[in-house]
Amino acid sequence: MTLRFRWDWESAPGVRLAEVAATWCRLSIDLDDASATLVEQRDGSGGPRRSIDVSAYPLAEYLAVNWWRMSVPAHLQSDHGVRFAGAGSGFAWPDLTLRNDHGLMWVTLRSRDKAPESVRFLTRAEAVLDAGATLEAVAGFIDATVRRLDDEGVKGTLLQEEWAAIQQADTAERDFCLVAAAWGQDPYDTPSDVAQLMLGAERRIGSAELLADLARAVPLGQLAESADWLLEASGAEAPRRLEIPPLGPLDWSSAAGVAPWKIGYQRARRLRHLLGLEPTAEAPIDDLLTVGQTVSRAPLNIDALVQADGESSLSVVVGAGTSATAKRFASARVIGRHGLAPVRGLSLLTRATQYTERAERAFAAELLAPADGIAELLDGDYSEDALQRAAQHFGVNPMLVQHQVENQVAA
């Protein structure tokens, strides 16, 4: 599934603002066969149509201003994405929201009927798209709007200035903008003390992506001390060659509307099958990846640092004081991350609760203590002692077994 913009430029006699008049168009936005701009008049006249008559300028400006938010693959938990309806300027826009999460673009489209707008939007949809392809589609729409302004002799608009700054950014500027956006800051108006804090942390750990990932887990005030731990963890263990059989690509487009734990359970069962594990067999976690531990404790809400090289190597580093069962669970989550969407470089296991984190946790639970194996061991006995014995058998926390019983075995 892909996001597509289509437009036909039209004249706009009587429109006074030059940038609005120059970019007047009939606009359609689609998610494959689902039309985000399927509308009908609120009075029901004229029947439905798949386009809206608007100026492209307000939406293009809004998307350019929020470009770095859309581009960064990590966000504060409070960031719910870029909502097209926020473009405003007196136009009716579809209630379409884009949220980038670890390279996947989660798209939500809601129907909308809001007075005093003259039209109601009819379509509801959910989709999971490739973030890169989605950003290309958005960039194409912004580019076309900027070119239209140039062709019509309109100069000096905020859109033109913003888009030029984005396109002319060098690597260092781009890295800073992505980090600032991850932490909920305006990249072009970040307070100087916050900017210095971010730049200092990035110089120390040498990874803008990792620094952005921290936004999912720790408050800004703990950025410096978190960077200390990351620096220690990144030198703790070198990843070794993977011994995990390939699970095959996951079609994330089919995940829209599917509970994350179902995806996690399915992938974990496939891995256990490929490893030849019986339902009651303990998963050989230490044989599948490198596991390390730091001398100092990990920052609050961070469970581990992940080092990966796509399909080649994988390691996990936990903090001091991590129990044996927590270390196994973190390791299984890392294997889950690899099995859901292989990653490269450094990333964090956090206690965030976005879709991918929940899928990873479900994967880890099913890999370590599969529901079929628990059912076989318990044989209908759900007493506390029986759950404890099953937990010891699989080398996991009893709460994990309890959750598996509640969510799968006895559900």
mmCIF file of N, CA and C in Angstrom, residues 158-239:
data_model
loop_
_atom_site.group_PDB
_atom_site.id
_atom_site.type_symbol
_atom_site.label_atom_id
_atom_site.label_comp_id
_atom_site.label_asym_id
_atom_site.label_seq_id
_atom_site.Cartn_x
_atom_site.Cartn_y
_atom_site.Cartn_z
ATOM 1 N N LEU A 158 6.928 31.432 3.487
ATOM 2 C CA LEU A 158 7.475 30.557 4.520
ATOM 3 C C LEU A 158 7.743 29.173 3.957
ATOM 4 N N LEU A 159 6.851 28.679 3.117
ATOM 5 C CA LEU A 159 7.046 27.354 2.527
ATOM 6 C C LEU A 159 8.350 27.298 1.737
ATOM 7 N N GLN A 160 8.585 28.270 0.887
ATOM 8 C CA GLN A 160 9.806 28.259 0.074
ATOM 9 C C GLN A 160 11.052 28.329 0.941
ATOM 10 N N GLU A 161 11.027 29.165 1.974
ATOM 11 C CA GLU A 161 12.184 29.292 2.863
ATOM 12 C C GLU A 161 12.408 28.012 3.666
ATOM 13 N N GLU A 162 11.329 27.443 4.188
ATOM 14 C CA GLU A 162 11.436 26.220 5.005
ATOM 15 C C GLU A 162 11.948 25.059 4.164
ATOM 16 N N TRP A 163 11.384 24.891 2.977
ATOM 17 C CA TRP A 163 11.765 23.748 2.137
ATOM 18 C C TRP A 163 13.197 23.891 1.630
ATOM 19 N N ALA A 164 13.609 25.126 1.332
ATOM 20 C CA ALA A 164 14.995 25.341 0.912
ATOM 21 C C ALA A 164 15.959 24.985 2.036
ATOM 22 N N ALA A 165 15.630 25.371 3.268
ATOM 23 C CA ALA A 165 16.497 25.053 4.410
ATOM 24 C C ALA A 165 16.595 23.548 4.615
ATOM 25 N N ILE A 166 15.499 22.844 4.426
ATOM 26 C CA ILE A 166 15.491 21.385 4.598
ATOM 27 C C ILE A 166 16.344 20.719 3.527
ATOM 28 N N GLN A 167 16.177 21.137 2.307
ATOM 29 C CA GLN A 167 16.890 20.488 1.205
ATOM 30 C C GLN A 167 18.381 20.832 1.180
ATOM 31 N N GLN A 168 18.727 21.984 1.720
ATOM 32 C CA GLN A 168 20.124 22.397 1.713
ATOM 33 C C GLN A 168 20.887 21.961 2.966
ATOM 34 N N ALA A 169 20.203 21.313 3.908
ATOM 35 C CA ALA A 169 20.849 20.901 5.152
ATOM 36 C C ALA A 169 21.952 19.883 4.884
ATOM 37 N N ASP A 170 23.118 20.087 5.492
ATOM 38 C CA ASP A 170 24.180 19.098 5.371
ATOM 39 C C ASP A 170 23.954 18.000 6.412
ATOM 40 N N THR A 171 24.857 17.035 6.459
ATOM 41 C CA THR A 171 24.655 15.875 7.332
ATOM 42 C C THR A 171 24.537 16.278 8.795
ATOM 43 N N ALA A 172 25.395 17.177 9.259
ATOM 44 C CA ALA A 172 25.356 17.599 10.656
ATOM 45 C C ALA A 172 24.051 18.314 10.983
ATOM 46 N N GLU A 173 23.607 19.184 10.080
ATOM 47 C CA GLU A 173 22.350 19.892 10.304
ATOM 48 C C GLU A 173 21.178 18.920 10.306
ATOM 49 N N ARG A 174 21.198 17.979 9.373
ATOM 50 C CA ARG A 174 20.115 17.006 9.295
ATOM 51 C C ARG A 174 20.054 16.169 10.579
ATOM 52 N N ASP A 175 21.205 15.722 11.060
ATOM 53 C CA ASP A 175 21.239 14.931 12.287
ATOM 54 C C ASP A 175 20.663 15.713 13.455
ATOM 55 N N PHE A 176 21.060 16.978 13.571
ATOM 56 C CA PHE A 176 20.542 17.782 14.682
ATOM 57 C C PHE A 176 19.027 17.964 14.561
ATOM 58 N N CYS A 177 18.542 18.230 13.361
ATOM 59 C CA CYS A 177 17.109 18.435 13.176
ATOM 60 C C CYS A 177 16.312 17.188 13.554
ATOM 61 N N LEU A 178 16.819 16.017 13.192
ATOM 62 C CA LEU A 178 16.128 14.772 13.528
ATOM 63 C C LEU A 178 16.123 14.537 15.035
ATOM 64 N N VAL A 179 17.258 14.807 15.689
ATOM 65 C CA VAL A 179 17.332 14.642 17.143
ATOM 66 C C VAL A 179 16.388 15.615 17.840
ATOM 67 N N ALA A 180 16.422 16.864 17.417
ATOM 68 C CA ALA A 180 15.550 17.869 18.028
ATOM 69 C C ALA A 180 14.085 17.495 17.844
ATOM 70 N N ALA A 181 13.717 17.035 16.660
ATOM 71 C CA ALA A 181 12.334 16.654 16.406
ATOM 72 C C ALA A 181 11.920 15.474 17.273
ATOM 73 N N ALA A 182 12.839 14.520 17.454
ATOM 74 C CA ALA A 182 12.524 13.375 18.306
ATOM 75 C C ALA A 182 12.189 13.806 19.727
ATOM 76 N N TRP A 183 12.843 14.854 20.198
ATOM 77 C CA TRP A 183 12.633 15.337 21.554
ATOM 78 C C TRP A 183 11.560 16.416 21.624
ATOM 79 N N GLY A 184 10.776 16.559 20.552
ATOM 80 C CA GLY A 184 9.658 17.487 20.574
ATOM 81 C C GLY A 184 10.039 18.941 20.424
ATOM 82 N N GLN A 185 11.232 19.215 19.907
ATOM 83 C CA GLN A 185 11.703 20.588 19.734
ATOM 84 C C GLN A 185 11.529 21.044 18.286
ATOM 85 N N ASP A 186 11.392 22.352 18.097
ATOM 86 C CA ASP A 186 11.445 22.921 16.762
ATOM 87 C C ASP A 186 12.916 22.999 16.359
ATOM 88 N N PRO A 187 13.333 22.240 15.336
ATOM 89 C CA PRO A 187 14.757 22.220 14.985
ATOM 90 C C PRO A 187 15.341 23.588 14.684
ATOM 91 N N TYR A 188 14.500 24.518 14.227
ATOM 92 C CA TYR A 188 14.996 25.840 13.859
ATOM 93 C C TYR A 188 14.775 26.884 14.956
ATOM 94 N N ASP A 189 14.256 26.447 16.098
ATOM 95 C CA ASP A 189 14.045 27.365 17.209
ATOM 96 C C ASP A 189 14.214 26.638 18.539
ATOM 97 N N THR A 190 15.249 25.801 18.615
ATOM 98 C CA THR A 190 15.540 25.065 19.847
ATOM 99 C C THR A 190 16.261 25.978 20.828
ATOM 100 N N PRO A 191 15.815 26.046 22.080
ATOM 101 C CA PRO A 191 16.533 26.875 23.064
ATOM 102 C C PRO A 191 18.019 26.526 23.087
ATOM 103 N N SER A 192 18.860 27.517 23.243
ATOM 104 C CA SER A 192 20.302 27.303 23.122
ATOM 105 C C SER A 192 20.826 26.296 24.132
ATOM 106 N N ASP A 193 20.303 26.314 25.372
ATOM 107 C CA ASP A 193 20.794 25.366 26.368
ATOM 108 C C ASP A 193 20.417 23.931 25.999
ATOM 109 N N VAL A 194 19.216 23.754 25.429
ATOM 110 C CA VAL A 194 18.793 22.418 24.993
ATOM 111 C C VAL A 194 19.629 21.975 23.790
ATOM 112 N N ALA A 195 19.862 22.882 22.863
ATOM 113 C CA ALA A 195 20.672 22.553 21.689
ATOM 114 C C ALA A 195 22.071 22.121 22.094
ATOM 115 N N GLN A 196 22.673 22.834 23.039
ATOM 116 C CA GLN A 196 24.014 22.483 23.493
ATOM 117 C C GLN A 196 24.029 21.125 24.190
ATOM 118 N N LEU A 197 22.985 20.839 24.937
ATOM 119 C CA LEU A 197 22.880 19.540 25.612
ATOM 120 C C LEU A 197 22.831 18.417 24.584
ATOM 121 N N MET A 198 22.031 18.608 23.547
ATOM 122 C CA MET A 198 21.907 17.586 22.507
ATOM 123 C C MET A 198 23.194 17.428 21.710
ATOM 124 N N LEU A 199 23.799 18.531 21.350
ATOM 125 C CA LEU A 199 25.036 18.468 20.577
ATOM 126 C C LEU A 199 26.150 17.802 21.376
ATOM 127 N N GLY A 200 26.217 18.107 22.665
ATOM 128 C CA GLY A 200 27.231 17.485 23.510
ATOM 129 C C GLY A 200 27.030 15.991 23.628
ATOM 130 N N ALA A 201 25.763 15.568 23.791
ATOM 131 C CA ALA A 201 25.470 14.137 23.899
ATOM 132 C C ALA A 201 25.776 13.420 22.587
ATOM 133 N N GLU A 202 25.460 14.067 21.464
ATOM 134 C CA GLU A 202 25.725 13.439 20.177
ATOM 135 C C GLU A 202 27.219 13.285 19.923
ATOM 136 N N ARG A 203 27.998 14.295 20.312
ATOM 137 C CA ARG A 203 29.456 14.188 20.143
ATOM 138 C C ARG A 203 30.004 13.025 20.954
ATOM 139 N N ARG A 204 29.431 12.792 22.125
ATOM 140 C CA ARG A 204 29.950 11.736 22.997
ATOM 141 C C ARG A 204 29.619 10.345 22.472
ATOM 142 N N ILE A 205 28.355 10.149 22.057
ATOM 143 C CA ILE A 205 27.964 8.791 21.665
ATOM 144 C C ILE A 205 28.104 8.542 20.168
ATOM 145 N N GLY A 206 28.250 9.625 19.382
ATOM 146 C CA GLY A 206 28.538 9.481 17.956
ATOM 147 C C GLY A 206 27.419 8.911 17.117
ATOM 148 N N SER A 207 26.160 9.009 17.580
ATOM 149 C CA SER A 207 25.054 8.455 16.809
ATOM 150 C C SER A 207 23.802 9.296 17.023
ATOM 151 N N ALA A 208 23.411 10.025 15.981
ATOM 152 C CA ALA A 208 22.184 10.818 16.072
ATOM 153 C C ALA A 208 20.965 9.915 16.204
ATOM 154 N N GLU A 209 20.961 8.767 15.518
ATOM 155 C CA GLU A 209 19.830 7.854 15.583
ATOM 156 C C GLU A 209 19.620 7.336 16.999
ATOM 157 N N LEU A 210 20.719 7.000 17.668
ATOM 158 C CA LEU A 210 20.616 6.489 19.029
ATOM 159 C C LEU A 210 20.143 7.580 19.984
ATOM 160 N N LEU A 211 20.634 8.785 19.782
ATOM 161 C CA LEU A 211 20.223 9.906 20.620
ATOM 162 C C LEU A 211 18.730 10.179 20.433
ATOM 163 N N ALA A 212 18.243 10.086 19.213
ATOM 164 C CA ALA A 212 16.815 10.256 18.967
ATOM 165 C C ALA A 212 16.013 9.145 19.635
ATOM 166 N N ASP A 213 16.537 7.932 19.602
ATOM 167 C CA ASP A 213 15.859 6.788 20.212
ATOM 168 C C ASP A 213 15.672 6.984 21.712
ATOM 169 N N LEU A 214 16.589 7.718 22.334
ATOM 170 C CA LEU A 214 16.491 7.978 23.769
ATOM 171 C C LEU A 214 15.215 8.722 24.139
ATOM 172 N N ALA A 215 14.687 9.496 23.186
ATOM 173 C CA ALA A 215 13.488 10.288 23.474
ATOM 174 C C ALA A 215 12.316 9.405 23.876
ATOM 175 N N ARG A 216 12.318 8.136 23.454
ATOM 176 C CA ARG A 216 11.238 7.222 23.798
ATOM 177 C C ARG A 216 11.273 6.830 25.267
ATOM 178 N N ALA A 217 12.398 7.090 25.941
ATOM 179 C CA ALA A 217 12.586 6.460 27.239
ATOM 180 C C ALA A 217 12.892 7.385 28.403
ATOM 181 N N VAL A 218 13.713 8.404 28.192
ATOM 182 C CA VAL A 218 14.188 9.197 29.329
ATOM 183 C C VAL A 218 13.811 10.667 29.157
ATOM 184 N N PRO A 219 13.624 11.394 30.260
ATOM 185 C CA PRO A 219 13.367 12.837 30.149
ATOM 186 C C PRO A 219 14.616 13.580 29.710
ATOM 187 N N LEU A 220 14.408 14.758 29.152
ATOM 188 C CA LEU A 220 15.518 15.546 28.622
ATOM 189 C C LEU A 220 16.574 15.830 29.678
ATOM 190 N N GLY A 221 16.153 16.014 30.921
ATOM 191 C CA GLY A 221 17.092 16.307 31.994
ATOM 192 C C GLY A 221 18.061 15.182 32.289
ATOM 193 N N GLN A 222 17.757 13.961 31.821
ATOM 194 C CA GLN A 222 18.641 12.810 32.059
ATOM 195 C C GLN A 222 19.457 12.448 30.826
ATOM 196 N N LEU A 223 19.469 13.353 29.864
ATOM 197 C CA LEU A 223 20.163 13.058 28.612
ATOM 198 C C LEU A 223 21.652 12.835 28.812
ATOM 199 N N ALA A 224 22.304 13.685 29.605
ATOM 200 C CA ALA A 224 23.754 13.582 29.779
ATOM 201 C C ALA A 224 24.146 12.271 30.448
ATOM 202 N N GLU A 225 23.461 11.915 31.547
ATOM 203 C CA GLU A 225 23.820 10.672 32.247
ATOM 204 C C GLU A 225 23.455 9.446 31.415
ATOM 205 N N SER A 226 22.395 9.548 30.619
ATOM 206 C CA SER A 226 22.043 8.440 29.731
ATOM 207 C C SER A 226 23.125 8.236 28.676
ATOM 208 N N ALA A 227 23.686 9.340 28.188
ATOM 209 C CA ALA A 227 24.779 9.246 27.214
ATOM 210 C C ALA A 227 25.987 8.538 27.822
ATOM 211 N N ASP A 228 26.235 8.748 29.115
ATOM 212 C CA ASP A 228 27.340 8.057 29.791
ATOM 213 C C ASP A 228 27.156 6.547 29.694
ATOM 214 N N TRP A 229 25.934 6.088 29.983
ATOM 215 C CA TRP A 229 25.683 4.642 29.957
ATOM 216 C C TRP A 229 25.786 4.108 28.527
ATOM 217 N N LEU A 230 25.252 4.843 27.571
ATOM 218 C CA LEU A 230 25.318 4.394 26.185
ATOM 219 C C LEU A 230 26.753 4.252 25.706
ATOM 220 N N LEU A 231 27.598 5.177 26.142
ATOM 221 C CA LEU A 231 29.005 5.117 25.766
ATOM 222 C C LEU A 231 29.646 3.854 26.337
ATOM 223 N N GLU A 232 29.321 3.543 27.579
ATOM 224 C CA GLU A 232 29.845 2.318 28.197
ATOM 225 C C GLU A 232 29.291 1.082 27.501
ATOM 226 N N ALA A 233 27.986 1.072 27.259
ATOM 227 C CA ALA A 233 27.343 -0.105 26.681
ATOM 228 C C ALA A 233 27.814 -0.376 25.259
ATOM 229 N N SER A 234 28.066 0.666 24.491
ATOM 230 C CA SER A 234 28.454 0.470 23.095
ATOM 231 C C SER A 234 29.824 -0.179 22.964
ATOM 232 N N GLY A 235 30.624 -0.125 24.028
ATOM 233 C CA GLY A 235 31.930 -0.778 23.985
ATOM 234 C C GLY A 235 31.980 -2.068 24.761
ATOM 235 N N ALA A 236 30.840 -2.544 25.242
ATOM 236 C CA ALA A 236 30.817 -3.713 26.139
ATOM 237 C C ALA A 236 31.007 -5.031 25.405
ATOM 238 N N GLU A 237 30.304 -5.224 24.301
ATOM 239 C CA GLU A 237 30.366 -6.498 23.593
ATOM 240 C C GLU A 237 30.323 -6.260 22.095
ATOM 241 N N ALA A 238 31.174 -6.949 21.371
ATOM 242 C CA ALA A 238 31.117 -6.881 19.907
ATOM 243 C C ALA A 238 30.139 -7.943 19.407
ATOM 244 N N PRO A 239 29.237 -7.581 18.499
ATOM 245 C CA PRO A 239 28.298 -8.585 17.981
ATOM 246 C C PRO A 239 29.037 -9.702 17.266
#
